[in-house]
Amino acid sequence: MATLKELSKFEERFVGGHRLCAGCGHGISVRMVLNAAEDYNVVVGCATGCLEVASTIYPYTAWNCSFIHSAFENAGATISGVEAAYKSLKRQGKIDKDFKFVAFGGDGGTYDIGFQSLSGAMERGHNMVYVCLDNEAYMNTGIQRSSATPMGADTTTSPAGKVIPGKQQPRKDLTAIMAAHNIPYAAQTSISNWQDVHKKAKKAFDVEGPAFLNILSPCPRGWRYNTPDIVELTKIAVETRFWPLYEVENGKWKLNYKPKKYVPIEEFLKPQGRFRHLFAPGNEHVIKAIQEEIDNRWLALLSRCGEPQELPAK
Amino acid sequence: MTPFNRNFGQGKRTKAVRPDMNWEEITKAGNVYEPGNANTYETGDWRTIRPVWNKDRCIHCLICWRYCPDASIIATDGKFDSFDYKHCKGCGICANVCPVHAIDMFSEDEMDRQKEAKRNEE
Amino acid sequence: MKNKVAITGNEAVAQAMKQINPDVVAAYPITPQTEVVQIFSSFVSNGQVDTEFVTVESEHSAMSATIGASAAGARAMTATSSQGLALMFEMVYIASSLRLPIVFPVVNRALSGPINIHCDHSDAMGIKDAGVIQLFCENAQEAYDNMIQAVRIAEHPDVLLPVSVNLDGFITSHALDVLEVLDDETVKNFVGTYQPEEYLLDAENPVTMGTLDLYDFYFEHKRQQVAAMEAAKKVIEEVGREYEAISGRKYGLIDAYKLDDADMAVVVLNSAAGSAKGVVDELREKGLKVGVLKPRVFRPFPFEAIQDALKGVKAVAVLDRAETFSTLGGPMFADVRTALYDLKNDIKVVNYVYGLGGRDLRLEDVEKVYDDLANIIKTGRADKFVNYLGLRE
């Protein structure tokens, strides 16, 4: 594992001057992922979303590499086209340089509207990395719920009201769905652990064939937490098992981190304004449901990873 | 003449395209041919709090570099060099992740007031 | 060397694609285009082309992947019909605005609903304002010829726009036709090698494509697309002349049939022009001064050529194989009428919507149109602008 001293010497691929909000998780995630591409030539594709609109306001680009955005729901397909062109041109001897291909999409562009295009690209086996920057709602249009939005979250289309306390459904487990495509590499990671992100991004770039990374990438505005606390918050997400760190390499599931003790989900919910209403009297059942869902999914994950099925000690 | 537009600044920040250019002069299809030219766009004025480096405490672990969303911590030869205040938006993440508290956050307004007071004294 | 072959329109298109040998094809099957994809796949699997064939999961992804490939510097193609084109609609606009020289055959088929697999032009007319060049083909020969010329038109530095090549579903796509194909070497030399000015895989010169273009530049970029469309007219004619030199077949913006001394003209796209020409031959024998104008290019709209060809006629019938539901008839009617408006010759222009959902255009239908035109000239009055041909009323 390279040290930060070494990693800081690679060229910066995502430069300052982009218009992402102060403290946006995407800026951190993108820099970490592209840093793992080291000296390779990279073509980045992007789904429409915060990252794309904030990084390429004409005539500026924050991308210090080739970049293409075409629409919201097709980052997977667009980058497959780029990769197909690379294969074809390379085979014909029309180009000689080596390239890596990466597509970034938010959870809207990945879990929802871009799901079909992503699934197709993975099934076809393009040599590309798809990175989902999961901030758990449609943030670019102003915080609407997506299928990645956790149960109970207050968004502008799942508002916490007098009758309905936020989003009613638990999140879609996209990482597992991508693993079910039997691609060489699928992993879930969190920026709280930069080594984990780096290791996984590097693996994703190195494998032959499609790779998928799901990164928990908080949105200060949508989650309503204290902006500087992004690392603590994503760390609690891992400790509460809300966002487990795991990878699936050639069909083999591996848990990358097992919390020592049982940290209740309240620890993750409390610092965030989007869950504030859950702590009002009468909404205890929602927190209970969230916790049950997390515990059930954790046990299922342990089973997939061949770990003993037990919850951490309380 | 196109009216002043904040998205664009004064049109002096990029060599290639200026806001008063007509359709025949600007780049085709909105393509940008200068990779990373966003660094000529300054976001430093978004900042309300400013990170200040404490050289004596710094252990050059570069955790701050790793976590800056704006690539505004300049590392040279694997060591903390300086803050890029032209782009730093003052999110405060660097100060929070620093294991040795070598970065302090100060209010920009307060710093301005102090500077002003100092100038008045002189 | 030229070869006479008996093949269908779809086979002709696939044959042209094989000879063009594109770097990337991304396509999804849809009736009546499916054969194009199938036949081309066999060229790929038999190693007869250098193409990377991307078997996408939808037409939206077909155009998206083609955009990615073209932006990356590949000569890229897709192919579709009807609902497929409707699904890729969003991406057709983006292909044009990114100024990517993508060539894609559209095997024309009616749009749902109700679902119908047969020919009309409602699919093509849906993208008439998307900023793509639209070539129309009367038969398999023209489909073959237009495919080859489309590459040169699309990639011309003054143009750099997607080109769609339209042929009638089943009528042209599935009917066996005798046509002349060029030899591989001639086509290879004619289309040349694609050398993009900027492309994603240029390691020395990274480029950002598909930026967020706000009110300060978006308008200017749209104006650039208009200029490219305008330039395309000249380029299409130039490429047509070059193609004539290798094929002996003439291609311009329009095909004017017996219009020099005509009083009455029918304007019609694609295969129906063949029927209209047959009727004209018969009526000419009876001494009637009739002709046909078949636009080969619908976008950019060749209004100067149309004005020039129709300036001497007294009455014109525009036959549209699509409805607009505007209550002002078909899409081509509005454009042709506008083109003739400034001539101040008091040319009467009427519209006939025909053939929706694959309804046959019978020769007697065309005869009736000329009859009506004769009547309009006689009375000096056109009572009904919009008429339906072959409809049970």
GROMACS .gro file of N, CA and C in nm, chain B residues 2 5-8 17-35, chain C residues 97-99 160 197-198 205-211 213-217 219-221 223-224 227:
model
  144
  316THR      N    1  -2.165   4.120  -2.382
  316THR     CA    2  -2.240   4.038  -2.288
  316THR      C    3  -2.226   4.098  -2.148
  319ASN      N    4  -2.108   3.838  -1.587
  319ASN     CA    5  -2.170   3.714  -1.542
  319ASN      C    6  -2.078   3.650  -1.441
  320ARG      N    7  -2.132   3.622  -1.326
  320ARG     CA    8  -2.050   3.568  -1.220
  320ARG      C    9  -1.988   3.433  -1.255
  321ASN      N   10  -2.061   3.355  -1.333
  321ASN     CA   11  -2.007   3.225  -1.371
  321ASN      C   12  -1.879   3.239  -1.449
  322PHE      N   13  -1.859   3.356  -1.501
  322PHE     CA   14  -1.752   3.372  -1.595
  322PHE      C   15  -1.642   3.463  -1.545
  331VAL      N   16  -1.144   3.134  -2.427
  331VAL     CA   17  -1.279   3.182  -2.456
  331VAL      C   18  -1.314   3.300  -2.366
  332ARG      N   19  -1.363   3.406  -2.425
  332ARG     CA   20  -1.406   3.521  -2.347
  332ARG      C   21  -1.556   3.543  -2.368
  333PRO      N   22  -1.620   3.606  -2.271
  333PRO     CA   23  -1.766   3.617  -2.281
  333PRO      C   24  -1.815   3.704  -2.396
  334ASP      N   25  -1.728   3.790  -2.451
  334ASP     CA   26  -1.776   3.874  -2.560
  334ASP      C   27  -1.754   3.811  -2.698
  335MET      N   28  -1.704   3.689  -2.699
  335MET     CA   29  -1.679   3.624  -2.828
  335MET      C   30  -1.809   3.582  -2.895
  336ASN      N   31  -1.812   3.587  -3.026
  336ASN     CA   32  -1.933   3.545  -3.097
  336ASN      C   33  -1.928   3.396  -3.129
  337TRP      N   34  -2.034   3.349  -3.193
  337TRP     CA   35  -2.048   3.204  -3.213
  337TRP      C   36  -1.940   3.145  -3.302
  338GLU      N   37  -1.880   3.226  -3.385
  338GLU     CA   38  -1.775   3.172  -3.471
  338GLU      C   39  -1.641   3.163  -3.399
  339GLU      N   40  -1.630   3.235  -3.289
  339GLU     CA   41  -1.501   3.240  -3.219
  339GLU      C   42  -1.488   3.138  -3.106
  340ILE      N   43  -1.599   3.105  -3.042
  340ILE     CA   44  -1.589   3.014  -2.927
  340ILE      C   45  -1.567   2.871  -2.975
  341THR      N   46  -1.526   2.784  -2.883
  341THR     CA   47  -1.493   2.647  -2.922
  341THR      C   48  -1.617   2.571  -2.967
  342LYS      N   49  -1.593   2.473  -3.051
  342LYS     CA   50  -1.700   2.392  -3.107
  342LYS      C   51  -1.769   2.308  -3.000
  343ALA      N   52  -1.900   2.303  -3.004
  343ALA     CA   53  -1.979   2.211  -2.922
  343ALA      C   54  -1.960   2.226  -2.771
  344GLY      N   55  -1.899   2.334  -2.729
  344GLY     CA   56  -1.874   2.351  -2.586
  344GLY      C   57  -1.757   2.267  -2.537
  345ASN      N   58  -1.673   2.222  -2.629
  345ASN     CA   59  -1.555   2.145  -2.589
  345ASN      C   60  -1.455   2.237  -2.518
  346VAL      N   61  -1.386   2.181  -2.422
  346VAL     CA   62  -1.281   2.257  -2.353
  346VAL      C   63  -1.148   2.187  -2.379
  347TYR      N   64  -1.056   2.262  -2.433
  347TYR     CA   65  -0.930   2.203  -2.477
  347TYR      C   66  -0.814   2.222  -2.378
  348GLU      N   67  -0.842   2.293  -2.270
  348GLU     CA   68  -0.735   2.310  -2.170
  348GLU      C   69  -0.772   2.228  -2.047
  349PRO      N   70  -0.717   2.106  -2.034
  349PRO     CA   71  -0.754   2.023  -1.920
  349PRO      C   72  -0.725   2.095  -1.788
  533SER      N   73  -2.546   1.796  -3.094
  533SER     CA   74  -2.488   1.912  -3.025
  533SER      C   75  -2.341   1.887  -2.990
  534LEU      N   76  -2.302   1.760  -2.974
  534LEU     CA   77  -2.160   1.730  -2.952
  534LEU      C   78  -2.084   1.728  -3.084
  535ARG      N   79  -2.157   1.747  -3.192
  535ARG     CA   80  -2.099   1.755  -3.328
  535ARG      C   81  -2.023   1.627  -3.364
  596LEU      N   82  -1.961   1.796  -3.957
  596LEU     CA   83  -1.952   1.726  -3.828
  596LEU      C   84  -2.087   1.716  -3.758
  633GLU      N   85  -1.049   1.580  -3.533
  633GLU     CA   86  -0.963   1.689  -3.489
  633GLU      C   87  -0.931   1.676  -3.340
  634GLU      N   88  -1.035   1.646  -3.262
  634GLU     CA   89  -1.012   1.626  -3.118
  634GLU      C   90  -1.089   1.501  -3.077
  641ASN      N   91  -0.351   1.542  -2.585
  641ASN     CA   92  -0.443   1.657  -2.580
  641ASN      C   93  -0.578   1.618  -2.522
  642PRO      N   94  -0.583   1.602  -2.389
  642PRO     CA   95  -0.710   1.565  -2.329
  642PRO      C   96  -0.816   1.672  -2.356
  643VAL      N   97  -0.938   1.628  -2.374
  643VAL     CA   98  -1.046   1.722  -2.407
  643VAL      C   99  -1.165   1.693  -2.315
  644THR      N  100  -1.236   1.798  -2.279
  644THR     CA  101  -1.360   1.782  -2.204
  644THR      C  102  -1.476   1.805  -2.299
  645MET      N  103  -1.566   1.707  -2.306
  645MET     CA  104  -1.682   1.717  -2.394
  645MET      C  105  -1.811   1.706  -2.312
  646GLY      N  106  -1.911   1.779  -2.358
  646GLY     CA  107  -2.041   1.771  -2.292
  646GLY      C  108  -2.049   1.856  -2.167
  647THR      N  109  -1.999   1.978  -2.178
  647THR     CA  110  -1.997   2.070  -2.063
  647THR      C  111  -2.136   2.124  -2.031
  649ASP      N  112  -2.350   2.421  -2.033
  649ASP     CA  113  -2.339   2.539  -2.119
  649ASP      C  114  -2.456   2.632  -2.086
  650LEU      N  115  -2.429   2.733  -2.010
  650LEU     CA  116  -2.541   2.815  -1.959
  650LEU      C  117  -2.580   2.926  -2.057
  651TYR      N  118  -2.658   3.019  -2.010
  651TYR     CA  119  -2.714   3.120  -2.101
  651TYR      C  120  -2.609   3.208  -2.167
  652ASP      N  121  -2.486   3.203  -2.118
  652ASP     CA  122  -2.384   3.289  -2.179
  652ASP      C  123  -2.322   3.230  -2.306
  653PHE      N  124  -2.338   3.099  -2.330
  653PHE     CA  125  -2.281   3.041  -2.452
  653PHE      C  126  -2.371   2.943  -2.527
  655PHE      N  127  -2.660   2.953  -2.660
  655PHE     CA  128  -2.720   3.012  -2.781
  655PHE      C  129  -2.617   3.013  -2.894
  656GLU      N  130  -2.495   3.052  -2.864
  656GLU     CA  131  -2.389   3.056  -2.966
  656GLU      C  132  -2.358   2.916  -3.019
  657HIS      N  133  -2.362   2.818  -2.930
  657HIS     CA  134  -2.336   2.682  -2.976
  657HIS      C  135  -2.448   2.631  -3.065
  659ARG      N  136  -2.614   2.821  -3.263
  659ARG     CA  137  -2.590   2.891  -3.390
  659ARG      C  138  -2.483   2.817  -3.473
  660GLN      N  139  -2.385   2.761  -3.404
  660GLN     CA  140  -2.283   2.682  -3.475
  660GLN      C  141  -2.345   2.562  -3.545
  663ALA      N  142  -2.505   2.669  -3.861
  663ALA     CA  143  -2.404   2.693  -3.965
  663ALA      C  144  -2.358   2.562  -4.026
   0.00000   0.00000   0.00000
